[in-house]
CSV table of C-alpha atoms and ligand atoms in Angstrom, one decimal:
chain,number,residue,atom,x,y,z
G,89,MET,CA,-11.9,-2.8,-25.3
G,90,ASP,CA,-14.4,0.1,-25.0
G,91,LYS,CA,-15.1,0.0,-28.7
G,92,GLN,CA,-15.6,-3.7,-28.7
G,93,VAL,CA,-18.2,-3.4,-26.0
G,94,SER,CA,-20.2,-0.6,-27.6
G,95,GLY,CA,-20.8,-2.6,-30.7
G,96,MET,CA,-21.8,-5.7,-28.8
G,97,HIS,CA,-25.1,-6.8,-27.2
G,98,PRO,CA,-24.5,-7.0,-23.4
G,99,ALA,CA,-25.4,-10.7,-23.4
G,100,GLN,CA,-22.6,-11.4,-25.9
G,101,ALA,CA,-19.9,-9.6,-24.0
G,102,SER,CA,-17.5,-11.8,-22.0
G,103,PRO,CA,-17.2,-11.1,-18.2
G,104,SER,CA,-13.7,-9.8,-18.9
G,105,VAL,CA,-14.7,-7.3,-21.5
G,106,GLU,CA,-17.7,-6.2,-19.5
G,107,ALA,CA,-15.8,-5.7,-16.3
G,108,PHE,CA,-13.1,-3.8,-18.2
G,109,ALA,CA,-15.6,-1.4,-19.8
G,110,SER,CA,-17.4,-0.9,-16.5
G,111,ALA,CA,-14.2,-0.1,-14.7
G,112,ARG,CA,-13.2,2.3,-17.4
G,113,ALA,CA,-16.5,4.2,-17.3
G,114,LEU,CA,-16.2,4.5,-13.5
G,115,LEU,CA,-12.7,5.7,-13.5
G,116,GLU,CA,-13.5,8.3,-16.1
G,117,SER,CA,-16.4,9.7,-14.2
G,118,SER,CA,-14.3,10.0,-11.0
G,119,LEU,CA,-11.9,12.6,-12.3
G,120,LEU,CA,-11.7,15.8,-10.3
G,121,HIS,CA,-10.9,19.1,-12.1
G,122,ILE,CA,-9.5,22.5,-11.2
G,123,ASP,CA,-10.1,25.2,-13.8
G,124,GLY,CA,-10.8,22.5,-16.3
G,125,ARG,CA,-7.6,20.5,-15.6
G,126,PRO,CA,-7.9,17.0,-14.2
G,127,VAL,CA,-5.9,16.7,-10.9
G,128,GLY,CA,-7.1,13.5,-9.3
G,129,THR,CA,-9.9,10.9,-8.8
G,130,ILE,CA,-12.6,10.9,-6.1
G,131,ALA,CA,-12.4,7.9,-3.7
G,132,SER,CA,-16.0,6.7,-4.2
G,133,LEU,CA,-18.9,7.5,-6.4
G,134,ASP,CA,-21.4,5.7,-4.3
G,135,PRO,CA,-24.3,8.2,-3.9
G,136,ARG,CA,-24.8,6.9,-0.3
G,137,VAL,CA,-21.3,7.4,1.0
G,138,PRO,CA,-21.2,7.0,4.7
G,139,ALA,CA,-18.2,9.3,5.4
G,140,GLU,CA,-17.9,12.7,4.0
G,141,ASN,CA,-14.2,12.3,3.0
G,142,TYR,CA,-15.0,9.5,0.5
G,143,ARG,CA,-15.6,12.5,-1.8
G,144,ASP,CA,-12.0,13.5,-1.4
G,145,CYS,CA,-9.1,12.4,-3.6
G,146,PHE,CA,-6.8,10.3,-1.4
G,147,VAL,CA,-3.1,10.1,-2.3
G,148,ARG,CA,-2.9,6.3,-1.8
G,149,ASP,CA,-6.2,5.7,-3.6
G,150,PHE,CA,-5.0,7.7,-6.6
G,151,VAL,CA,-1.9,5.6,-7.2
G,152,SER,CA,-3.6,2.8,-9.2
G,153,SER,CA,-5.6,5.4,-11.2
G,154,ALA,CA,-2.3,7.3,-11.8
G,155,LEU,CA,-0.5,4.2,-13.1
G,156,VAL,CA,-3.4,3.5,-15.5
G,157,PHE,CA,-3.2,7.1,-16.8
G,158,LEU,CA,0.5,6.7,-17.3
G,159,LEU,CA,0.2,3.5,-19.2
G,160,GLU,CA,-2.6,4.9,-21.3
G,161,GLY,CA,-0.7,8.0,-22.4
G,162,ARG,CA,-2.4,10.6,-20.1
G,163,PRO,CA,0.6,11.6,-18.0
G,164,GLU,CA,-0.5,15.2,-17.6
G,165,ILE,CA,-3.2,14.1,-15.0
G,166,VAL,CA,-0.4,12.5,-12.9
G,167,ARG,CA,1.8,15.5,-13.2
G,168,ASN,CA,-1.0,17.9,-12.2
G,169,PHE,CA,-1.7,15.7,-9.2
G,170,LEU,CA,2.0,15.5,-8.1
G,171,ASP,CA,2.4,19.2,-8.5
G,172,LEU,CA,-0.8,20.0,-6.5
G,173,ILE,CA,0.0,17.6,-3.7
G,174,LEU,CA,3.4,19.2,-3.3
G,175,ARG,CA,1.9,22.7,-3.1
G,176,LEU,CA,-0.6,21.6,-0.6
G,177,ARG,CA,2.0,20.8,2.0
G,178,GLY,CA,2.0,24.4,3.0
G,179,GLN,CA,-1.6,24.0,4.3
G,180,GLN,CA,-0.5,21.8,7.3
G,181,ASP,CA,-1.4,23.5,10.6
G,182,GLU,CA,1.4,24.0,13.0
G,183,LEU,CA,0.5,22.3,16.3
G,184,HIS,CA,1.2,24.4,19.4
G,185,GLY,CA,4.6,23.6,20.7
G,186,GLN,CA,5.7,21.6,17.7
G,187,GLN,CA,7.7,22.4,14.6
G,188,ARG,CA,6.0,21.8,11.3
G,189,ALA,CA,7.6,18.9,9.3
G,190,PRO,CA,7.6,20.2,5.8
G,191,GLY,CA,8.0,16.8,4.2
G,192,VAL,CA,4.5,15.6,5.4
G,193,LEU,CA,2.0,15.3,2.6
G,194,PRO,CA,-1.8,15.2,3.0
G,195,ALA,CA,-3.9,12.0,3.2
G,196,SER,CA,-6.4,13.6,0.9
G,197,PHE,CA,-7.8,16.8,-0.6
G,198,LYS,CA,-11.1,18.1,-1.8
G,199,ILE,CA,-12.1,20.9,-4.1
G,200,VAL,CA,-14.4,23.5,-2.6
G,201,GLU,CA,-16.3,26.0,-4.6
G,202,THR,CA,-16.2,29.5,-3.1
G,203,LEU,CA,-19.0,32.1,-3.1
G,204,ASP,CA,-17.5,33.9,-6.2
G,205,GLY,CA,-17.6,30.6,-8.1
G,206,SER,CA,-13.8,30.0,-8.0
G,207,HIS,CA,-12.2,26.9,-6.6
G,208,GLU,CA,-10.2,26.2,-3.5
G,209,VAL,CA,-8.4,23.1,-2.6
G,210,SER,CA,-8.6,22.0,1.0
G,211,ALA,CA,-6.2,19.3,2.3
G,212,ASP,CA,-6.5,16.9,5.2
G,213,PHE,CA,-3.3,15.9,7.0
G,214,GLY,CA,-5.1,13.5,9.2
G,215,ASP,CA,-6.3,16.3,11.4
G,216,ARG,CA,-9.9,15.9,10.1
G,217,ALA,CA,-9.8,12.2,9.4
G,218,ILE,CA,-11.7,9.7,11.6
G,219,GLY,CA,-9.5,9.0,14.6
G,220,ARG,CA,-7.0,11.7,13.6
G,221,VAL,CA,-4.5,9.3,11.8
G,222,ALA,CA,-1.2,10.4,10.4
G,223,PRO,CA,-0.9,9.6,6.6
G,224,VAL,CA,2.8,8.6,6.7
G,225,ASP,CA,2.4,6.6,3.5
G,226,SER,CA,1.4,9.7,1.4
G,227,MET,CA,4.9,11.1,1.0
G,228,MET,CA,6.2,7.7,0.1
G,229,TRP,CA,3.5,7.1,-2.6
G,230,TRP,CA,4.2,10.6,-3.9
G,231,VAL,CA,7.9,9.7,-4.4
G,232,LEU,CA,7.0,6.4,-6.1
G,233,LEU,CA,4.6,8.1,-8.3
G,234,LEU,CA,7.1,10.8,-9.3
G,235,ARG,CA,9.5,8.1,-10.3
G,236,ALA,CA,6.8,6.2,-12.2
G,237,TYR,CA,5.9,9.4,-14.0
G,238,THR,CA,9.5,10.1,-14.9
G,239,ARG,CA,10.1,6.6,-16.1
G,240,ALA,CA,6.9,6.3,-18.1
G,241,THR,CA,7.3,9.7,-19.9
G,242,GLY,CA,11.1,9.6,-20.1
G,243,ASP,CA,10.9,13.3,-19.1
G,244,ALA,CA,13.1,14.2,-16.1
G,245,THR,CA,12.5,17.9,-16.4
G,246,PHE,CA,9.6,17.9,-13.9
G,247,SER,CA,11.3,15.8,-11.2
G,248,ARG,CA,14.4,18.1,-11.6
G,249,THR,CA,12.5,21.3,-10.9
G,250,PRO,CA,13.7,23.1,-7.8
G,251,GLU,CA,10.2,22.5,-6.2
G,252,CYS,CA,10.3,18.7,-6.7
G,253,GLN,CA,13.9,18.5,-5.6
G,254,ARG,CA,13.1,20.4,-2.4
G,255,GLY,CA,10.1,18.1,-1.8
G,256,LEU,CA,12.3,15.0,-2.2
G,257,ARG,CA,14.9,16.4,0.2
G,258,GLN,CA,12.3,17.3,2.8
G,259,ILE,CA,10.7,13.8,2.6
G,260,LEU,CA,14.1,12.1,3.0
G,261,ASN,CA,15.0,14.5,5.8
G,262,LEU,CA,11.9,13.6,7.6
G,263,CYS,CA,12.3,9.9,7.2
G,264,LEU,CA,16.0,9.8,8.0
G,265,GLN,CA,16.1,12.1,11.0
G,266,SER,CA,17.0,10.2,14.1
G,267,ARG,CA,14.7,10.4,17.1
G,268,PHE,CA,14.6,7.6,19.5
G,269,GLU,CA,15.2,4.7,17.2
G,270,VAL,CA,17.3,1.6,17.9
G,271,PHE,CA,16.2,-0.2,14.7
G,272,PRO,CA,16.7,0.7,11.0
G,273,THR,CA,12.9,0.5,10.5
G,274,LEU,CA,10.7,3.5,10.7
G,275,LEU,CA,8.5,4.1,13.8
G,276,VAL,CA,4.9,5.2,13.1
G,277,PRO,CA,1.7,5.6,15.0
G,278,ASP,CA,-1.4,3.3,14.5
G,279,GLY,CA,-3.4,3.6,11.3
G,280,SER,CA,-0.7,5.5,9.4
G,281,PHE,CA,-1.2,3.8,6.0
G,282,MET,CA,-3.9,1.9,4.1
G,283,ILE,CA,-5.1,0.5,7.4
G,284,ASP,CA,-6.0,3.9,8.7
G,285,ARG,CA,-7.9,2.8,11.9
G,286,ARG,CA,-6.7,1.4,15.1
G,287,MET,CA,-5.7,-2.2,14.3
G,288,GLY,CA,-2.6,-2.7,16.4
G,289,VAL,CA,-0.3,-1.7,13.5
G,290,ASP,CA,1.6,1.0,15.3
G,291,GLY,CA,5.4,0.7,15.8
G,292,HIS,CA,7.1,-0.8,12.8
G,293,PRO,CA,4.4,-2.2,10.5
G,294,LEU,CA,5.6,-4.1,7.5
G,295,GLU,CA,3.7,-2.0,4.9
G,296,ILE,CA,5.4,1.2,6.0
G,297,GLN,CA,8.8,-0.5,5.9
G,298,ALA,CA,8.2,-1.8,2.4
G,299,LEU,CA,7.2,1.7,1.2
G,300,PHE,CA,10.1,3.3,3.1
G,301,HIS,CA,12.6,1.0,1.4
G,302,ALA,CA,11.1,1.6,-2.0
G,303,THR,CA,11.1,5.4,-1.3
G,304,LEU,CA,14.7,5.5,-0.3
G,305,ARG,CA,15.7,3.8,-3.6
G,306,ALA,CA,13.4,6.0,-5.8
G,307,ALA,CA,14.4,9.2,-4.1
G,308,ARG,CA,18.1,8.4,-4.6
G,309,GLU,CA,17.4,7.9,-8.2
G,310,LEU,CA,15.4,11.2,-8.6
G,311,LEU,CA,17.7,13.5,-6.6
G,312,ILE,CA,20.2,15.5,-8.6
G,313,ASP,CA,23.7,14.7,-7.4
G,314,GLU,CA,24.5,18.2,-6.2
G,315,GLU,CA,25.9,19.8,-3.0
G,316,ALA,CA,22.5,20.2,-1.3
G,317,SER,CA,21.5,16.5,-1.8
G,318,ARG,CA,24.7,14.6,-1.8
G,319,TRP,CA,24.8,13.7,1.9
G,320,LEU,CA,21.1,12.7,1.8
G,321,ILE,CA,21.7,10.4,-1.1
G,322,GLU,CA,24.6,8.7,0.8
G,323,LEU,CA,22.5,8.4,4.0
G,324,ALA,CA,19.5,7.0,2.1
G,325,SER,CA,21.8,4.5,0.4
G,326,ARG,CA,23.2,3.2,3.7
G,327,ARG,CA,19.7,3.1,5.3
G,328,GLU,CA,18.3,1.2,2.4
G,329,ASP,CA,21.0,-1.5,2.9
G,330,VAL,CA,20.6,-1.9,6.6
G,331,LEU,CA,16.8,-1.8,6.4
G,332,ARG,CA,16.8,-4.5,3.8
G,333,ASP,CA,19.2,-6.8,5.7
G,334,TYR,CA,17.2,-6.3,8.9
G,335,VAL,CA,13.8,-7.0,7.4
G,336,ARG,CA,15.1,-10.0,5.6
G,337,GLU,CA,16.6,-11.4,8.7
G,338,TYR,CA,14.1,-10.5,11.5
G,339,TYR,CA,10.7,-10.2,9.7
G,340,TRP,CA,11.0,-13.4,7.7
G,341,LEU,CA,9.0,-16.4,8.9
G,342,ASP,CA,9.2,-19.9,7.5
G,343,MET,CA,9.5,-23.2,9.2
G,344,ASP,CA,13.2,-22.8,9.9
G,345,ALA,CA,12.7,-19.4,11.4
G,346,LEU,CA,9.7,-20.7,13.4
G,347,ASN,CA,11.7,-23.6,14.8
G,348,ARG,CA,14.4,-21.1,15.9
G,349,ILE,CA,11.9,-18.8,17.5
G,350,HIS,CA,10.2,-21.8,19.2
G,351,ARG,CA,13.5,-22.6,21.0
G,352,TYR,CA,14.8,-19.0,21.5
G,353,ASP,CA,16.8,-18.2,24.6
G,354,THR,CA,15.4,-15.1,26.3
G,355,GLU,CA,16.4,-12.2,28.6
G,356,LEU,CA,19.8,-11.8,26.9
G,357,PHE,CA,21.8,-8.6,27.2
G,358,GLY,CA,24.3,-7.1,24.8
G,359,HIS,CA,25.4,-7.4,21.2
G,360,GLY,CA,25.5,-10.3,18.8
G,361,ILE,CA,22.7,-12.4,20.3
G,362,GLU,CA,20.2,-14.3,18.2
G,363,ASN,CA,17.0,-13.2,20.0
G,364,ALA,CA,18.0,-9.5,20.1
G,365,LEU,CA,14.3,-8.3,20.4
G,366,ASN,CA,13.6,-10.7,23.3
G,367,ILE,CA,10.7,-12.5,21.6
G,368,TYR,CA,9.1,-15.0,24.0
G,369,PRO,CA,8.5,-18.4,22.3
G,370,ASP,CA,5.1,-18.6,24.0
G,371,SER,CA,3.9,-15.6,22.0
G,372,ILE,CA,3.8,-17.8,18.9
G,373,PRO,CA,0.0,-18.0,18.3
G,374,PRO,CA,-1.2,-21.7,18.0
G,375,TRP,CA,-2.5,-21.2,14.5
G,376,VAL,CA,1.0,-20.4,13.1
G,377,PRO,CA,2.6,-23.9,13.3
G,378,ASP,CA,-0.5,-25.5,11.9
G,379,TRP,CA,-1.0,-23.1,9.1
G,380,LEU,CA,2.5,-22.4,7.8
G,381,PRO,CA,3.5,-24.8,5.0
G,382,ASP,CA,6.9,-26.4,4.7
G,383,ASP,CA,8.1,-24.7,1.6
G,384,ALA,CA,6.7,-21.2,2.0
G,385,GLY,CA,7.0,-18.2,4.1
G,386,TYR,CA,6.2,-14.5,4.6
G,387,LEU,CA,7.3,-11.4,6.4
G,388,VAL,CA,5.5,-10.9,9.7
G,389,GLY,CA,3.3,-7.9,10.2
G,390,ASN,CA,5.2,-6.0,12.8
G,391,LEU,CA,8.3,-6.3,15.0
G,392,GLY,CA,9.4,-4.4,18.1
G,393,PRO,CA,10.8,-5.0,21.6
G,394,GLY,CA,9.4,-8.3,22.8
G,395,HIS,CA,6.8,-8.1,20.1
G,396,MET,CA,6.3,-10.1,16.9
G,397,ASP,CA,2.9,-9.7,15.2
G,398,PHE,CA,2.5,-13.0,13.4
G,399,ARG,CA,-0.5,-11.9,11.3
G,400,PHE,CA,-0.1,-12.0,7.5
G,401,PHE,CA,-0.5,-8.5,5.9
G,402,ALA,CA,-0.9,-8.8,2.1
G,403,GLN,CA,0.0,-5.3,1.0
G,404,GLY,CA,3.3,-5.1,2.9
G,405,ASN,CA,4.4,-8.6,1.7
G,406,LEU,CA,3.5,-7.8,-1.9
G,407,LEU,CA,5.3,-4.4,-2.0
G,408,ALA,CA,8.3,-6.1,-0.4
G,409,ALA,CA,8.3,-8.6,-3.2
G,410,MET,CA,7.8,-6.0,-5.9
G,411,PHE,CA,10.5,-3.7,-4.8
G,412,GLY,CA,13.1,-6.2,-3.8
G,413,LEU,CA,12.9,-5.7,0.0
G,414,SER,CA,12.5,-9.5,0.3
G,415,SER,CA,15.1,-11.6,-1.4
G,416,ALA,CA,14.2,-13.4,-4.6
G,417,GLY,CA,14.0,-16.7,-2.7
G,418,GLN,CA,11.7,-15.2,-0.1
G,419,SER,CA,9.5,-13.7,-2.7
G,420,ARG,CA,9.1,-17.0,-4.4
G,421,ALA,CA,8.3,-18.6,-1.1
G,422,LEU,CA,5.7,-15.9,-0.5
G,423,LEU,CA,4.0,-16.7,-3.8
G,424,ARG,CA,4.0,-20.4,-2.9
G,425,LEU,CA,2.2,-19.4,0.3
G,426,PHE,CA,-0.5,-17.7,-1.7
G,427,ASP,CA,-0.7,-20.8,-3.8
G,428,LEU,CA,-0.9,-23.3,-0.9
G,429,ARG,CA,-3.1,-21.1,1.3
G,430,TRP,CA,-5.3,-19.8,-1.6
G,431,GLU,CA,-8.6,-20.3,0.3
G,432,ASP,CA,-7.4,-18.1,3.2
G,433,LEU,CA,-5.4,-15.4,1.4
G,434,ILE,CA,-7.4,-15.1,-1.8
G,435,GLY,CA,-10.7,-16.9,-1.1
G,436,THR,CA,-13.5,-16.2,-3.6
G,437,LEU,CA,-12.6,-12.6,-4.0
G,438,PRO,CA,-8.9,-11.3,-4.0
G,439,LEU,CA,-7.3,-10.4,-1.7
G,440,LYS,CA,-7.4,-10.8,2.1
G,441,ILE,CA,-6.0,-7.7,3.6
G,442,VAL,CA,-4.8,-9.5,6.8
G,443,PHE,CA,-4.9,-13.1,8.0
G,444,PRO,CA,-6.3,-14.1,10.4
G,445,ALA,CA,-8.8,-11.7,11.9
G,446,VAL,CA,-8.5,-10.8,15.5
G,447,GLU,CA,-11.5,-11.9,17.5
G,448,GLY,CA,-13.0,-11.8,21.0
G,449,GLU,CA,-10.9,-10.2,23.7
G,450,ALA,CA,-8.1,-9.5,21.3
G,451,TRP,CA,-10.6,-7.6,19.0
G,452,ARG,CA,-11.7,-5.5,22.0
G,453,LEU,CA,-8.2,-4.6,23.0
G,454,ILE,CA,-6.6,-4.2,19.5
G,455,THR,CA,-9.4,-2.4,17.7
G,456,GLY,CA,-10.9,-0.6,20.7
G,457,CYS,CA,-14.3,-2.4,19.9
G,458,ASP,CA,-14.5,-0.9,16.4
G,459,PRO,CA,-17.8,-2.1,14.9
G,460,LYS,CA,-16.5,-1.6,11.4
G,461,ASN,CA,-13.5,-3.8,12.1
G,462,THR,CA,-15.4,-6.9,13.4
G,463,PRO,CA,-13.7,-10.2,12.6
G,464,TRP,CA,-13.4,-10.9,8.9
G,465,SER,CA,-14.6,-7.5,7.9
G,466,TYR,CA,-13.0,-4.3,6.6
G,467,HIS,CA,-9.4,-4.0,7.8
G,468,ASN,CA,-9.8,-7.0,10.2
G,469,GLY,CA,-9.6,-9.7,7.6
G,470,GLY,CA,-11.8,-8.3,4.8
G,471,ASN,CA,-11.0,-8.9,1.2
G,472,TRP,CA,-10.0,-5.8,-0.9
G,473,PRO,CA,-10.2,-5.8,-4.7
G,474,THR,CA,-7.7,-2.9,-4.8
G,475,LEU,CA,-5.0,-5.3,-3.6
G,476,LEU,CA,-5.2,-7.1,-6.9
G,477,TRP,CA,-2.7,-4.9,-8.7
G,478,PRO,CA,0.3,-5.4,-6.3
G,479,PHE,CA,-0.5,-9.1,-6.3
G,480,VAL,CA,-0.4,-9.3,-10.1
G,481,ALA,CA,2.8,-7.2,-10.2
G,482,ALA,CA,4.5,-9.4,-7.6
G,483,CYS,CA,3.4,-12.6,-9.4
G,484,LEU,CA,4.6,-11.4,-12.8
G,485,GLN,CA,7.9,-10.4,-11.4
G,486,HIS,CA,8.5,-13.7,-9.8
G,487,ASP,CA,7.3,-16.0,-12.6
G,488,ARG,CA,3.9,-16.8,-11.2
G,489,ALA,CA,1.7,-15.4,-13.9
G,490,ASP,CA,-0.6,-18.5,-13.4
G,491,LEU,CA,-1.6,-17.1,-9.9
G,492,ALA,CA,-2.1,-13.7,-11.3
G,493,GLN,CA,-4.5,-15.0,-14.0
G,494,ARG,CA,-6.5,-17.0,-11.4
G,495,ALA,CA,-6.9,-14.0,-9.2
G,496,VAL,CA,-7.9,-11.7,-12.1
G,497,ARG,CA,-10.5,-14.2,-13.3
G,498,LEU,CA,-12.1,-14.2,-9.9
G,499,ILE,CA,-12.4,-10.4,-9.8
G,500,GLU,CA,-13.7,-10.3,-13.4
G,501,ALA,CA,-16.5,-12.8,-12.6
G,502,ARG,CA,-17.9,-10.8,-9.8
G,503,VAL,CA,-16.8,-7.2,-8.9
G,504,ALA,CA,-18.3,-5.3,-11.8
G,505,ARG,CA,-21.6,-7.2,-11.2
G,506,ASP,CA,-21.4,-6.1,-7.6
G,507,ASP,CA,-20.7,-2.5,-8.7
G,508,TRP,CA,-17.1,-2.3,-7.5
G,509,PRO,CA,-17.4,-2.6,-3.7
G,510,GLU,CA,-14.7,-1.3,-1.5
G,511,TYR,CA,-14.2,-4.6,0.3
G,512,TYR,CA,-15.9,-8.0,1.0
G,513,ASP,CA,-16.6,-9.7,4.3
G,514,GLY,CA,-16.2,-13.3,5.5
G,515,ARG,CA,-13.4,-15.8,5.8
G,516,ARG,CA,-13.5,-16.3,2.1
G,517,GLY,CA,-14.8,-13.0,1.0
G,518,ARG,CA,-18.2,-14.2,-0.2
G,519,LEU,CA,-20.2,-11.3,1.2
G,520,ILE,CA,-20.2,-7.7,0.1
G,521,GLY,CA,-18.7,-5.7,2.9
G,522,ARG,CA,-21.4,-4.7,5.4
G,523,LYS,CA,-20.4,-1.0,5.4
G,524,ALA,CA,-18.6,-1.0,2.0
G,525,ASN,CA,-19.2,1.7,-0.5
G,526,ARG,CA,-20.1,0.6,-4.0
G,527,ARG,CA,-18.4,2.3,-7.0
G,528,GLN,CA,-15.1,2.5,-5.1
G,529,ILE,CA,-12.6,3.9,-7.6
G,530,TRP,CA,-9.5,2.1,-6.5
G,531,SER,CA,-11.3,-1.2,-6.8
G,532,ALA,CA,-11.9,-0.4,-10.5
G,533,SER,CA,-8.6,1.1,-11.3
G,534,ALA,CA,-6.7,-1.8,-9.6
G,535,PHE,CA,-8.5,-4.1,-12.0
G,536,ILE,CA,-7.7,-2.0,-15.1
G,537,LEU,CA,-4.1,-1.8,-14.0
G,538,ALA,CA,-3.9,-5.6,-13.3
G,539,ARG,CA,-5.3,-6.3,-16.8
G,540,HIS,CA,-2.7,-4.0,-18.4
G,541,LEU,CA,0.1,-5.7,-16.5
G,542,LEU,CA,-1.1,-9.1,-17.4
G,543,ASP,CA,-1.5,-8.2,-21.1
G,544,ASP,CA,1.9,-6.7,-21.2
G,545,PRO,CA,4.3,-7.4,-18.3
G,546,ALA,CA,6.8,-5.0,-19.7
G,547,CYS,CA,4.5,-2.3,-18.3
G,548,LEU,CA,6.1,-3.0,-14.9
G,549,GLN,CA,9.5,-1.8,-16.1
G,550,ARG,CA,7.9,1.2,-17.8
G,551,LEU,CA,6.6,2.3,-14.4
G,552,GLY,CA,9.8,1.6,-12.6
G,553,PHE,CA,8.1,-1.2,-10.6
G,554,GLY,CA,9.9,-4.1,-12.1
G,555,GLU,CA,13.3,-3.7,-10.4
G,556,GLU,CA,15.3,-6.9,-10.1
G,557,PRO,CA,15.4,-7.7,-6.4
G,558,ARG,CA,18.9,-7.8,-4.9
G,559,THR,CA,19.5,-11.4,-3.8
R,651,GLC,C1,-10.6,4.0,4.0
R,651,GLC,C2,-9.4,3.1,3.8
R,651,GLC,C3,-8.2,3.9,3.3
R,651,GLC,C4,-8.6,4.6,2.0
R,651,GLC,C5,-9.9,5.5,2.3
R,651,GLC,C6,-10.4,6.0,1.0
R,651,GLC,O1,-10.3,4.9,5.0
R,651,GLC,O2,-9.0,2.5,5.0
R,651,GLC,O3,-7.1,3.1,3.1
R,651,GLC,O4,-7.6,5.4,1.6
R,651,GLC,O5,-10.9,4.6,2.8
R,651,GLC,O6,-10.8,5.0,0.1
């Protein structure tokens, strides 16, 4: 594609070719090096970045870049990154009165030049991040990337090194340790994943559960079946099963489920009852029955004691569909929802991160009056180009390439022209995000990745992302 563009007058190039070339150029200039070796990509190349850490390489942001590098025959960048992140875990500070959890991986890192001209890497475990948020998703993305690297290269020697095996065991240990849980889902604080600000996503948010489920499966596949890991592999397998059954049963919302919840008995004690979490029917927001189509459904955003968050979160639903956390029927119903509610969930610029936005008093209480998260902006109902790739992946896996193509066309027509904004504002995503960076790398790499997947859907299998969902 690059070659085609260079020989062509700009006016002749199609939006698709131009967008691809512009994304490629941006990705290339975002590479971070240590001693000449590429180890990651910077989050944003906007010269006016508002927050200092947009110059960092974020683990979650690097994922789409990494998958592009794997598909384009540059696996060494991904391996350098995986290796570096693993080594950085030693930098985590020990809080007074707490034991360090060795499985925790950083949210991001930066490269600092020292006085003698050499380089040091400095990691942020959420202890410097705005609001001090815990990057729970980092360790999960690391495992998924390790599997993608192993699958794409066919080389298991790296994942079988003692260091990687120890890392995998530590991550599983951390996730599978019992604390105060009564559910198979994983309990996390607010802002512990892509939505890394206060947004009422503490407890058992869907995105973390989808990543957790995929991590359990990937880690089982990567761990060597030996004495030190055998019990963890067994535990992970059992947890994967109960987690999947639980999410499919209790998070799923379609008209049948809604009718059941609407008529729930409450205040019930003991085992074997339908409304085990004591959800009160009056907590169903009025928009839900009007909005939910007959033949469609989705996994709700969060679930806990007396609490069902009915908001639609795109990333959690798409990862659930990609990795088989939702059943094949549920995934098809999810994609029908995108089709039937296209204006709300895709709008003019794919994709809406969460629908609907919280407004008024709910906004004050849930976001803590966050001026960046005003209704229909940023994490509170903004549209994020980086969500394109999981959308395309989920569509391809569940026979809806038509939707994937529609979404890619929308991005092609606009995002390169707007210089790769981080997010868009408004109900339909027509405005460039008020505080959005331009030249946001994961907006560009998600587009390149989406194009590769569309051009050759077999790429999904090559990355280990095309697993058949268990029905
Ligand atoms: C914002 C996003 C987060 C992302 C980071 C770097 O904090 O909320 O998900 O990783 O920017 O792009």
